[in-house]
Structure formats: C-alpha cells, structure tokens
C-alpha cells in the first residue's frame, strides 16, 4: 500500500508533467496557426496550375507529355509517403502508415518508396525491408522551402520517366480541421486532373489561347504541377501534425488533472485514517493512565 510520502511524490511528479504538456499544447497551437497560414498561402498556386492543365486536357488540342502517359501494364508503383519526424501526435503517424500498408497490400503490384519524415522511413526500414526505398528526406523545418523536398520529388519523377515506376502515388494526412486529419492517397503521375470549371458560375470556362504553344506550356507546367501537389501535401501534413499534437497534449493534460484528483482523494483518506489512528492511540493512552491512577 502506498504511503503518504509516495502519494505526495506521485502528485508532484504528475503536476510537473502536466506543466510540460500544457506548454507543449500552447507551442503546438502556435505552430499549427503558422502551418495553416503556409498551407492556405500555397493553395492558390497549386489550384491555378491545376486549372490551366485541366483546361488544356479538356481542349481538343492534341497535346502530349511523358508525364501524361498511361502505361498499359502497371508493373511497379511508387508511393511518395509523407509522415512526421517526431511522435507525440496521437494516431497521426500510425494512421498514415496503416493507409500506406493498405495501399501496398491492396494490389500484387510491387511498390517502391520515397519518404518524407522519419516515422514512415523508420517503420518500413524496420518491418518491411523487402520494399525498396529510393529516397528519403527527413528533419525538414517548419514551413520548408520547396528546395528542401525537391530532390525527393525529382527522384519520383525520374523513376516514372525511366520506367522504374509506372505510376506515382502520394500518401499524406490531409488537414480537415483541428480535430480531424484524414489519411489521403492520390495519384500524382500520371496526374488526375480536375475538370476545368468557372468559379463564379460553376460552368465550364472558356479555352485559353496559349503563348507559346500548348505543348511548350504543358512541358513546363506538368513538372511544376507535380511539385506543387507534393509540396502542398507536405504543408498539409505539417498542419495535421501540429493539430494532432495539440489535441494529444490537451488530452494528456486532462488525464493528468483527473489522476491528480484521484491521488489527492486517496492521500486525504490515508491522512485522515492516520490522524484517526493517532487520536485513538492518544485516547487509549489517556484511559490507561486514568485507570492506573
């Protein structure tokens, strides 16, 4: 049975831990706001490129590009997996890894990996050594510049162009709101282009006249489109990571408060029992003295 000293030490230890989790929650909240701003700032660029490519694809012009090639037989797929570098983010990383495993096991086609983040890289190195890891980029800063992840993107594009992979897929945690982050898998090469729509009326927009030629525009924009999709996914994943950390630290702080309350109640009961026992000993001693006299 725990003594009063043991209970006091446990309460003090949990109180110190709670201070740390509350501080980490505040830090995660501040980082999440910055990550949200970066994510929202990059969206117009990615959406603008997608809209131009969608208009090109919807036109009757005969435009081709190696990145648009639909292979008749998919012999190998490449998965570009985005996870966090650190833990303490609830189930964010484990959910992303489970989604990646479902993608890998959902088809008999061999899969190669390009990873952003230590959690995904370490998991597949440890438990799926048969899957070839083509490239990795870890410990990227908050709101990273594109040059931080471009080498990994280049590896993925080159793998498709030289036939090492017949499709390139992207898996990341999509930021929905501060309490919901969804593992998302999309194909980036060949790209799944959205339909060209007019934002104001919701109708198909007019075809643009391209200068220089549509072929030149397409050859320049397609690699940028792939980069924008993957870069946006990295920013979304960072916002999801900070949101998950904030929720996990809040939950830890709440659990600490509940545990401190339970231990305080147990400590008070033990102290009351000790006081009662001492009072009974005093009363018993007084009665014994009275009888002796």
PDB file of N, CA, C and O in Angstrom, residues 16-71:
ATOM      1  N   UNK A  16       4.206  18.231 -12.404  1.00  0.00           N
ATOM      2  CA  UNK A  16       5.296  18.716 -13.258  1.00  0.00           C
ATOM      3  C   UNK A  16       5.098  18.281 -14.710  1.00  0.00           C
ATOM      4  O   UNK A  16       5.337  19.055 -15.644  1.00  0.00           O
ATOM      5  N   UNK A  17       4.670  17.030 -14.887  1.00  0.00           N
ATOM      6  CA  UNK A  17       4.399  16.548 -16.238  1.00  0.00           C
ATOM      7  C   UNK A  17       3.263  17.327 -16.892  1.00  0.00           C
ATOM      8  O   UNK A  17       3.315  17.658 -18.085  1.00  0.00           O
ATOM      9  N   UNK A  18       2.247  17.647 -16.110  1.00  0.00           N
ATOM     10  CA  UNK A  18       1.121  18.419 -16.637  1.00  0.00           C
ATOM     11  C   UNK A  18       1.558  19.812 -17.102  1.00  0.00           C
ATOM     12  O   UNK A  18       1.082  20.323 -18.118  1.00  0.00           O
ATOM     13  N   UNK A  19       2.489  20.418 -16.379  1.00  0.00           N
ATOM     14  CA  UNK A  19       3.005  21.721 -16.812  1.00  0.00           C
ATOM     15  C   UNK A  19       3.677  21.610 -18.174  1.00  0.00           C
ATOM     16  O   UNK A  19       3.539  22.491 -19.027  1.00  0.00           O
ATOM     17  N   UNK A  20       4.401  20.496 -18.381  1.00  0.00           N
ATOM     18  CA  UNK A  20       5.079  20.289 -19.660  1.00  0.00           C
ATOM     19  C   UNK A  20       4.063  20.085 -20.783  1.00  0.00           C
ATOM     20  O   UNK A  20       4.185  20.677 -21.869  1.00  0.00           O
ATOM     21  N   UNK A  21       3.041  19.262 -20.544  1.00  0.00           N
ATOM     22  CA  UNK A  21       2.051  19.001 -21.591  1.00  0.00           C
ATOM     23  C   UNK A  21       1.257  20.258 -21.934  1.00  0.00           C
ATOM     24  O   UNK A  21       0.920  20.481 -23.103  1.00  0.00           O
ATOM     25  N   UNK A  22       0.968  21.094 -20.937  1.00  0.00           N
ATOM     26  CA  UNK A  22       0.261  22.348 -21.226  1.00  0.00           C
ATOM     27  C   UNK A  22       1.135  23.281 -22.062  1.00  0.00           C
ATOM     28  O   UNK A  22       0.643  23.938 -22.992  1.00  0.00           O
ATOM     29  N   UNK A  23       2.428  23.338 -21.733  1.00  0.00           N
ATOM     30  CA  UNK A  23       3.341  24.165 -22.526  1.00  0.00           C
ATOM     31  C   UNK A  23       3.444  23.638 -23.949  1.00  0.00           C
ATOM     32  O   UNK A  23       3.437  24.421 -24.922  1.00  0.00           O
ATOM     33  N   UNK A  24       3.529  22.306 -24.102  1.00  0.00           N
ATOM     34  CA  UNK A  24       3.616  21.718 -25.447  1.00  0.00           C
ATOM     35  C   UNK A  24       2.335  21.954 -26.241  1.00  0.00           C
ATOM     36  O   UNK A  24       2.372  22.135 -27.467  1.00  0.00           O
ATOM     37  N   UNK A  25       1.200  21.976 -25.558  1.00  0.00           N
ATOM     38  CA  UNK A  25      -0.071  22.268 -26.237  1.00  0.00           C
ATOM     39  C   UNK A  25      -0.074  23.692 -26.793  1.00  0.00           C
ATOM     40  O   UNK A  25      -0.502  23.933 -27.930  1.00  0.00           O
ATOM     41  N   UNK A  26       0.426  24.637 -25.998  1.00  0.00           N
ATOM     42  CA  UNK A  26       0.480  26.026 -26.458  1.00  0.00           C
ATOM     43  C   UNK A  26       1.441  26.185 -27.635  1.00  0.00           C
ATOM     44  O   UNK A  26       1.146  26.906 -28.597  1.00  0.00           O
ATOM     45  N   UNK A  27       2.586  25.504 -27.565  1.00  0.00           N
ATOM     46  CA  UNK A  27       3.551  25.567 -28.665  1.00  0.00           C
ATOM     47  C   UNK A  27       2.940  24.971 -29.938  1.00  0.00           C
ATOM     48  O   UNK A  27       3.078  25.539 -31.038  1.00  0.00           O
ATOM     49  N   UNK A  28       2.265  23.823 -29.799  1.00  0.00           N
ATOM     50  CA  UNK A  28       1.638  23.184 -30.962  1.00  0.00           C
ATOM     51  C   UNK A  28       0.548  24.066 -31.562  1.00  0.00           C
ATOM     52  O   UNK A  28       0.390  24.131 -32.781  1.00  0.00           O
ATOM     53  N   UNK A  29      -0.209  24.760 -30.701  1.00  0.00           N
ATOM     54  CA  UNK A  29      -1.260  25.649 -31.200  1.00  0.00           C
ATOM     55  C   UNK A  29      -0.663  26.793 -32.022  1.00  0.00           C
ATOM     56  O   UNK A  29      -1.189  27.154 -33.085  1.00  0.00           O
ATOM     57  N   UNK A  30       0.430  27.368 -31.531  1.00  0.00           N
ATOM     58  CA  UNK A  30       1.084  28.452 -32.273  1.00  0.00           C
ATOM     59  C   UNK A  30       1.650  27.948 -33.597  1.00  0.00           C
ATOM     60  O   UNK A  30       1.504  28.597 -34.651  1.00  0.00           O
ATOM     61  N   UNK A  31       2.293  26.775 -33.569  1.00  0.00           N
ATOM     62  CA  UNK A  31       2.850  26.211 -34.809  1.00  0.00           C
ATOM     63  C   UNK A  31       1.747  25.822 -35.783  1.00  0.00           C
ATOM     64  O   UNK A  31       1.925  25.927 -37.003  1.00  0.00           O
ATOM     65  N   UNK A  32       0.606  25.359 -35.253  1.00  0.00           N
ATOM     66  CA  UNK A  32      -0.485  24.972 -36.134  1.00  0.00           C
ATOM     67  C   UNK A  32      -1.019  26.179 -36.890  1.00  0.00           C
ATOM     68  O   UNK A  32      -1.325  26.094 -38.082  1.00  0.00           O
ATOM     69  N   UNK A  33      -1.131  27.324 -36.205  1.00  0.00           N
ATOM     70  CA  UNK A  33      -1.611  28.526 -36.891  1.00  0.00           C
ATOM     71  C   UNK A  33      -0.659  28.933 -38.022  1.00  0.00           C
ATOM     72  O   UNK A  33      -1.099  29.302 -39.116  1.00  0.00           O
ATOM     73  N   UNK A  34       0.646  28.852 -37.752  1.00  0.00           N
ATOM     74  CA  UNK A  34       1.618  29.192 -38.795  1.00  0.00           C
ATOM     75  C   UNK A  34       1.561  28.188 -39.944  1.00  0.00           C
ATOM     76  O   UNK A  34       1.669  28.559 -41.122  1.00  0.00           O
ATOM     77  N   UNK A  35       1.395  26.902 -39.603  1.00  0.00           N
ATOM     78  CA  UNK A  35       1.307  25.874 -40.644  1.00  0.00           C
ATOM     79  C   UNK A  35       0.037  26.055 -41.485  1.00  0.00           C
ATOM     80  O   UNK A  35       0.059  25.853 -42.703  1.00  0.00           O
ATOM     81  N   UNK A  36      -1.067  26.444 -40.849  1.00  0.00           N
ATOM     82  CA  UNK A  36      -2.297  26.706 -41.578  1.00  0.00           C
ATOM     83  C   UNK A  36      -2.109  27.859 -42.559  1.00  0.00           C
ATOM     84  O   UNK A  36      -2.565  27.799 -43.711  1.00  0.00           O
ATOM     85  N   UNK A  37      -1.443  28.909 -42.100  1.00  0.00           N
ATOM     86  CA  UNK A  37      -1.209  30.055 -42.979  1.00  0.00           C
ATOM     87  C   UNK A  37      -0.364  29.661 -44.186  1.00  0.00           C
ATOM     88  O   UNK A  37      -0.652  30.077 -45.317  1.00  0.00           O
ATOM     89  N   UNK A  38       0.686  28.868 -43.952  1.00  0.00           N
ATOM     90  CA  UNK A  38       1.533  28.420 -45.061  1.00  0.00           C
ATOM     91  C   UNK A  38       0.743  27.529 -46.020  1.00  0.00           C
ATOM     92  O   UNK A  38       0.879  27.648 -47.252  1.00  0.00           O
ATOM     93  N   UNK A  39      -0.074  26.646 -45.467  1.00  0.00           N
ATOM     94  CA  UNK A  39      -0.881  25.736 -46.285  1.00  0.00           C
ATOM     95  C   UNK A  39      -1.875  26.519 -47.144  1.00  0.00           C
ATOM     96  O   UNK A  39      -2.015  26.272 -48.343  1.00  0.00           O
ATOM     97  N   UNK A  40      -2.561  27.496 -46.535  1.00  0.00           N
ATOM     98  CA  UNK A  40      -3.551  28.281 -47.270  1.00  0.00           C
ATOM     99  C   UNK A  40      -2.889  29.202 -48.287  1.00  0.00           C
ATOM    100  O   UNK A  40      -3.469  29.484 -49.344  1.00  0.00           O
ATOM    101  N   UNK A  41      -1.671  29.672 -47.980  1.00  0.00           N
ATOM    102  CA  UNK A  41      -0.979  30.559 -48.918  1.00  0.00           C
ATOM    103  C   UNK A  41      -0.531  29.821 -50.174  1.00  0.00           C
ATOM    104  O   UNK A  41      -0.431  30.424 -51.250  1.00  0.00           O
ATOM    105  N   UNK A  42      -0.247  28.527 -50.058  1.00  0.00           N
ATOM    106  CA  UNK A  42       0.233  27.771 -51.225  1.00  0.00           C
ATOM    107  C   UNK A  42      -0.897  27.222 -52.078  1.00  0.00           C
ATOM    108  O   UNK A  42      -0.665  26.810 -53.226  1.00  0.00           O
ATOM    109  N   UNK A  43      -2.115  27.197 -51.563  1.00  0.00           N
ATOM    110  CA  UNK A  43      -3.222  26.610 -52.307  1.00  0.00           C
ATOM    111  C   UNK A  43      -3.529  27.324 -53.628  1.00  0.00           C
ATOM    112  O   UNK A  43      -3.746  26.659 -54.650  1.00  0.00           O
ATOM    113  N   UNK A  44      -3.582  28.661 -53.670  1.00  0.00           N
ATOM    114  CA  UNK A  44      -3.896  29.310 -54.959  1.00  0.00           C
ATOM    115  C   UNK A  44      -2.923  28.940 -56.068  1.00  0.00           C
ATOM    116  O   UNK A  44      -3.334  28.785 -57.223  1.00  0.00           O
ATOM    117  N   UNK A  45      -1.645  28.793 -55.729  1.00  0.00           N
ATOM    118  CA  UNK A  45      -0.652  28.426 -56.749  1.00  0.00           C
ATOM    119  C   UNK A  45      -0.942  27.032 -57.293  1.00  0.00           C
ATOM    120  O   UNK A  45      -0.989  26.825 -58.522  1.00  0.00           O
ATOM    121  N   UNK A  46      -1.147  26.074 -56.386  1.00  0.00           N
ATOM    122  CA  UNK A  46      -1.420  24.698 -56.821  1.00  0.00           C
ATOM    123  C   UNK A  46      -2.727  24.615 -57.599  1.00  0.00           C
ATOM    124  O   UNK A  46      -2.821  23.925 -58.625  1.00  0.00           O
ATOM    125  N   UNK A  47      -3.748  25.342 -57.134  1.00  0.00           N
ATOM    126  CA  UNK A  47      -5.046  25.309 -57.820  1.00  0.00           C
ATOM    127  C   UNK A  47      -4.964  26.005 -59.174  1.00  0.00           C
ATOM    128  O   UNK A  47      -5.626  25.591 -60.134  1.00  0.00           O
ATOM    129  N   UNK A  48      -4.153  27.067 -59.265  1.00  0.00           N
ATOM    130  CA  UNK A  48      -4.004  27.756 -60.541  1.00  0.00           C
ATOM    131  C   UNK A  48      -3.348  26.880 -61.596  1.00  0.00           C
ATOM    132  O   UNK A  48      -3.806  26.830 -62.752  1.00  0.00           O
ATOM    133  N   UNK A  49      -2.286  26.181 -61.215  1.00  0.00           N
ATOM    134  CA  UNK A  49      -1.632  25.259 -62.156  1.00  0.00           C
ATOM    135  C   UNK A  49      -2.597  24.148 -62.565  1.00  0.00           C
ATOM    136  O   UNK A  49      -2.694  23.790 -63.750  1.00  0.00           O
ATOM    137  N   UNK A  50      -3.327  23.608 -61.603  1.00  0.00           N
ATOM    138  CA  UNK A  50      -4.274  22.532 -61.903  1.00  0.00           C
ATOM    139  C   UNK A  50      -5.351  23.004 -62.870  1.00  0.00           C
ATOM    140  O   UNK A  50      -5.767  22.266 -63.772  1.00  0.00           O
ATOM    141  N   UNK A  51      -5.808  24.246 -62.701  1.00  0.00           N
ATOM    142  CA  UNK A  51      -6.864  24.757 -63.574  1.00  0.00           C
ATOM    143  C   UNK A  51      -6.363  24.908 -65.010  1.00  0.00           C
ATOM    144  O   UNK A  51      -7.052  24.545 -65.973  1.00  0.00           O
ATOM    145  N   UNK A  52      -5.141  25.445 -65.175  1.00  0.00           N
ATOM    146  CA  UNK A  52      -4.583  25.606 -66.524  1.00  0.00           C
ATOM    147  C   UNK A  52      -4.408  24.247 -67.195  1.00  0.00           C
ATOM    148  O   UNK A  52      -4.762  24.052 -68.374  1.00  0.00           O
ATOM    149  N   UNK A  53      -3.876  23.271 -66.451  1.00  0.00           N
ATOM    150  CA  UNK A  53      -3.688  21.931 -67.022  1.00  0.00           C
ATOM    151  C   UNK A  53      -5.029  21.280 -67.348  1.00  0.00           C
ATOM    152  O   UNK A  53      -5.159  20.570 -68.350  1.00  0.00           O
ATOM    153  N   UNK A  54      -6.024  21.510 -66.490  1.00  0.00           N
ATOM    154  CA  UNK A  54      -7.344  20.938 -66.749  1.00  0.00           C
ATOM    155  C   UNK A  54      -7.957  21.530 -68.015  1.00  0.00           C
ATOM    156  O   UNK A  54      -8.595  20.819 -68.802  1.00  0.00           O
ATOM    157  N   UNK A  55      -7.750  22.815 -68.254  1.00  0.00           N
ATOM    158  CA  UNK A  55      -8.267  23.435 -69.473  1.00  0.00           C
ATOM    159  C   UNK A  55      -7.550  22.886 -70.711  1.00  0.00           C
ATOM    160  O   UNK A  55      -8.165  22.689 -71.765  1.00  0.00           O
ATOM    161  N   UNK A  56      -6.251  22.655 -70.565  1.00  0.00           N
ATOM    162  CA  UNK A  56      -5.516  22.049 -71.677  1.00  0.00           C
ATOM    163  C   UNK A  56      -6.033  20.643 -71.968  1.00  0.00           C
ATOM    164  O   UNK A  56      -6.234  20.251 -73.122  1.00  0.00           O
ATOM    165  N   UNK A  57      -6.238  19.869 -70.880  1.00  0.00           N
ATOM    166  CA  UNK A  57      -6.696  18.491 -71.055  1.00  0.00           C
ATOM    167  C   UNK A  57      -8.108  18.437 -71.630  1.00  0.00           C
ATOM    168  O   UNK A  57      -8.453  17.509 -72.370  1.00  0.00           O
ATOM    169  N   UNK A  58      -8.942  19.447 -71.286  1.00  0.00           N
ATOM    170  CA  UNK A  58     -10.334  19.460 -71.759  1.00  0.00           C
ATOM    171  C   UNK A  58     -10.459  19.988 -73.188  1.00  0.00           C
ATOM    172  O   UNK A  58     -11.519  19.846 -73.810  1.00  0.00           O
ATOM    173  N   UNK A  59      -9.403  20.600 -73.697  1.00  0.00           N
ATOM    174  CA  UNK A  59      -9.448  21.155 -75.049  1.00  0.00           C
ATOM    175  C   UNK A  59      -9.325  20.039 -76.083  1.00  0.00           C
ATOM    176  O   UNK A  59      -8.980  18.904 -75.777  1.00  0.00           O
ATOM    177  N   UNK A  60      -9.574  20.402 -77.328  1.00  0.00           N
ATOM    178  CA  UNK A  60      -9.471  19.436 -78.423  1.00  0.00           C
ATOM    179  C   UNK A  60      -8.080  19.425 -79.036  1.00  0.00           C
ATOM    180  O   UNK A  60      -7.845  18.803 -80.069  1.00  0.00           O
ATOM    181  N   UNK A  61      -7.153  20.142 -78.391  1.00  0.00           N
ATOM    182  CA  UNK A  61      -5.798  20.190 -78.914  1.00  0.00           C
ATOM    183  C   UNK A  61      -5.088  18.875 -78.614  1.00  0.00           C
ATOM    184  O   UNK A  61      -5.277  18.276 -77.551  1.00  0.00           O
ATOM    185  N   UNK A  62      -4.279  18.442 -79.534  1.00  0.00           N
ATOM    186  CA  UNK A  62      -3.518  17.209 -79.362  1.00  0.00           C
ATOM    187  C   UNK A  62      -2.194  17.546 -78.660  1.00  0.00           C
ATOM    188  O   UNK A  62      -1.196  17.853 -79.323  1.00  0.00           O
ATOM    189  N   UNK A  63      -2.226  17.519 -77.337  1.00  0.00           N
ATOM    190  CA  UNK A  63      -1.013  17.810 -76.575  1.00  0.00           C
ATOM    191  C   UNK A  63      -0.601  16.547 -75.818  1.00  0.00           C
ATOM    192  O   UNK A  63      -1.433  15.827 -75.265  1.00  0.00           O
ATOM    193  N   UNK A  64       0.675  16.268 -75.842  1.00  0.00           N
ATOM    194  CA  UNK A  64       1.194  15.077 -75.164  1.00  0.00           C
ATOM    195  C   UNK A  64       2.391  15.461 -74.316  1.00  0.00           C
ATOM    196  O   UNK A  64       3.043  16.480 -74.538  1.00  0.00           O
ATOM    197  N   UNK A  65       2.669  14.605 -73.360  1.00  0.00           N
ATOM    198  CA  UNK A  65       3.829  14.802 -72.491  1.00  0.00           C
ATOM    199  C   UNK A  65       4.144  13.466 -71.839  1.00  0.00           C
ATOM    200  O   UNK A  65       3.218  12.686 -71.531  1.00  0.00           O
ATOM    201  N   UNK A  66       5.428  13.145 -71.611  1.00  0.00           N
ATOM    202  CA  UNK A  66       5.762  11.852 -70.984  1.00  0.00           C
ATOM    203  C   UNK A  66       5.081  11.628 -69.637  1.00  0.00           C
ATOM    204  O   UNK A  66       4.739  10.486 -69.296  1.00  0.00           O
ATOM    205  N   UNK A  67       4.856  12.692 -68.859  1.00  0.00           N
ATOM    206  CA  UNK A  67       4.234  12.534 -67.546  1.00  0.00           C
ATOM    207  C   UNK A  67       2.741  12.240 -67.636  1.00  0.00           C
ATOM    208  O   UNK A  67       2.123  11.863 -66.639  1.00  0.00           O
ATOM    209  N   UNK A  68       2.151  12.424 -68.832  1.00  0.00           N
ATOM    210  CA  UNK A  68       0.734  12.109 -69.019  1.00  0.00           C
ATOM    211  C   UNK A  68       0.517  10.693 -69.545  1.00  0.00           C
ATOM    212  O   UNK A  68      -0.624  10.261 -69.712  1.00  0.00           O
ATOM    213  N   UNK A  69       1.584   9.972 -69.806  1.00  0.00           N
ATOM    214  CA  UNK A  69       1.483   8.643 -70.415  1.00  0.00           C
ATOM    215  C   UNK A  69       0.803   7.642 -69.479  1.00  0.00           C
ATOM    216  O   UNK A  69       1.215   7.449 -68.337  1.00  0.00           O
ATOM    217  N   UNK A  70      -0.240   7.032 -69.984  1.00  0.00           N
ATOM    218  CA  UNK A  70      -0.935   5.983 -69.246  1.00  0.00           C
ATOM    219  C   UNK A  70      -0.353   4.638 -69.690  1.00  0.00           C
ATOM    220  O   UNK A  70      -0.566   4.201 -70.810  1.00  0.00           O
ATOM    221  N   UNK A  71       0.390   3.980 -68.810  1.00  0.00           N
ATOM    222  CA  UNK A  71       1.011   2.698 -69.168  1.00  0.00           C
ATOM    223  C   UNK A  71      -0.060   1.608 -69.268  1.00  0.00           C
ATOM    224  O   UNK A  71      -0.957   1.516 -68.409  1.00  0.00           O
TER     225      UNK A  71
END
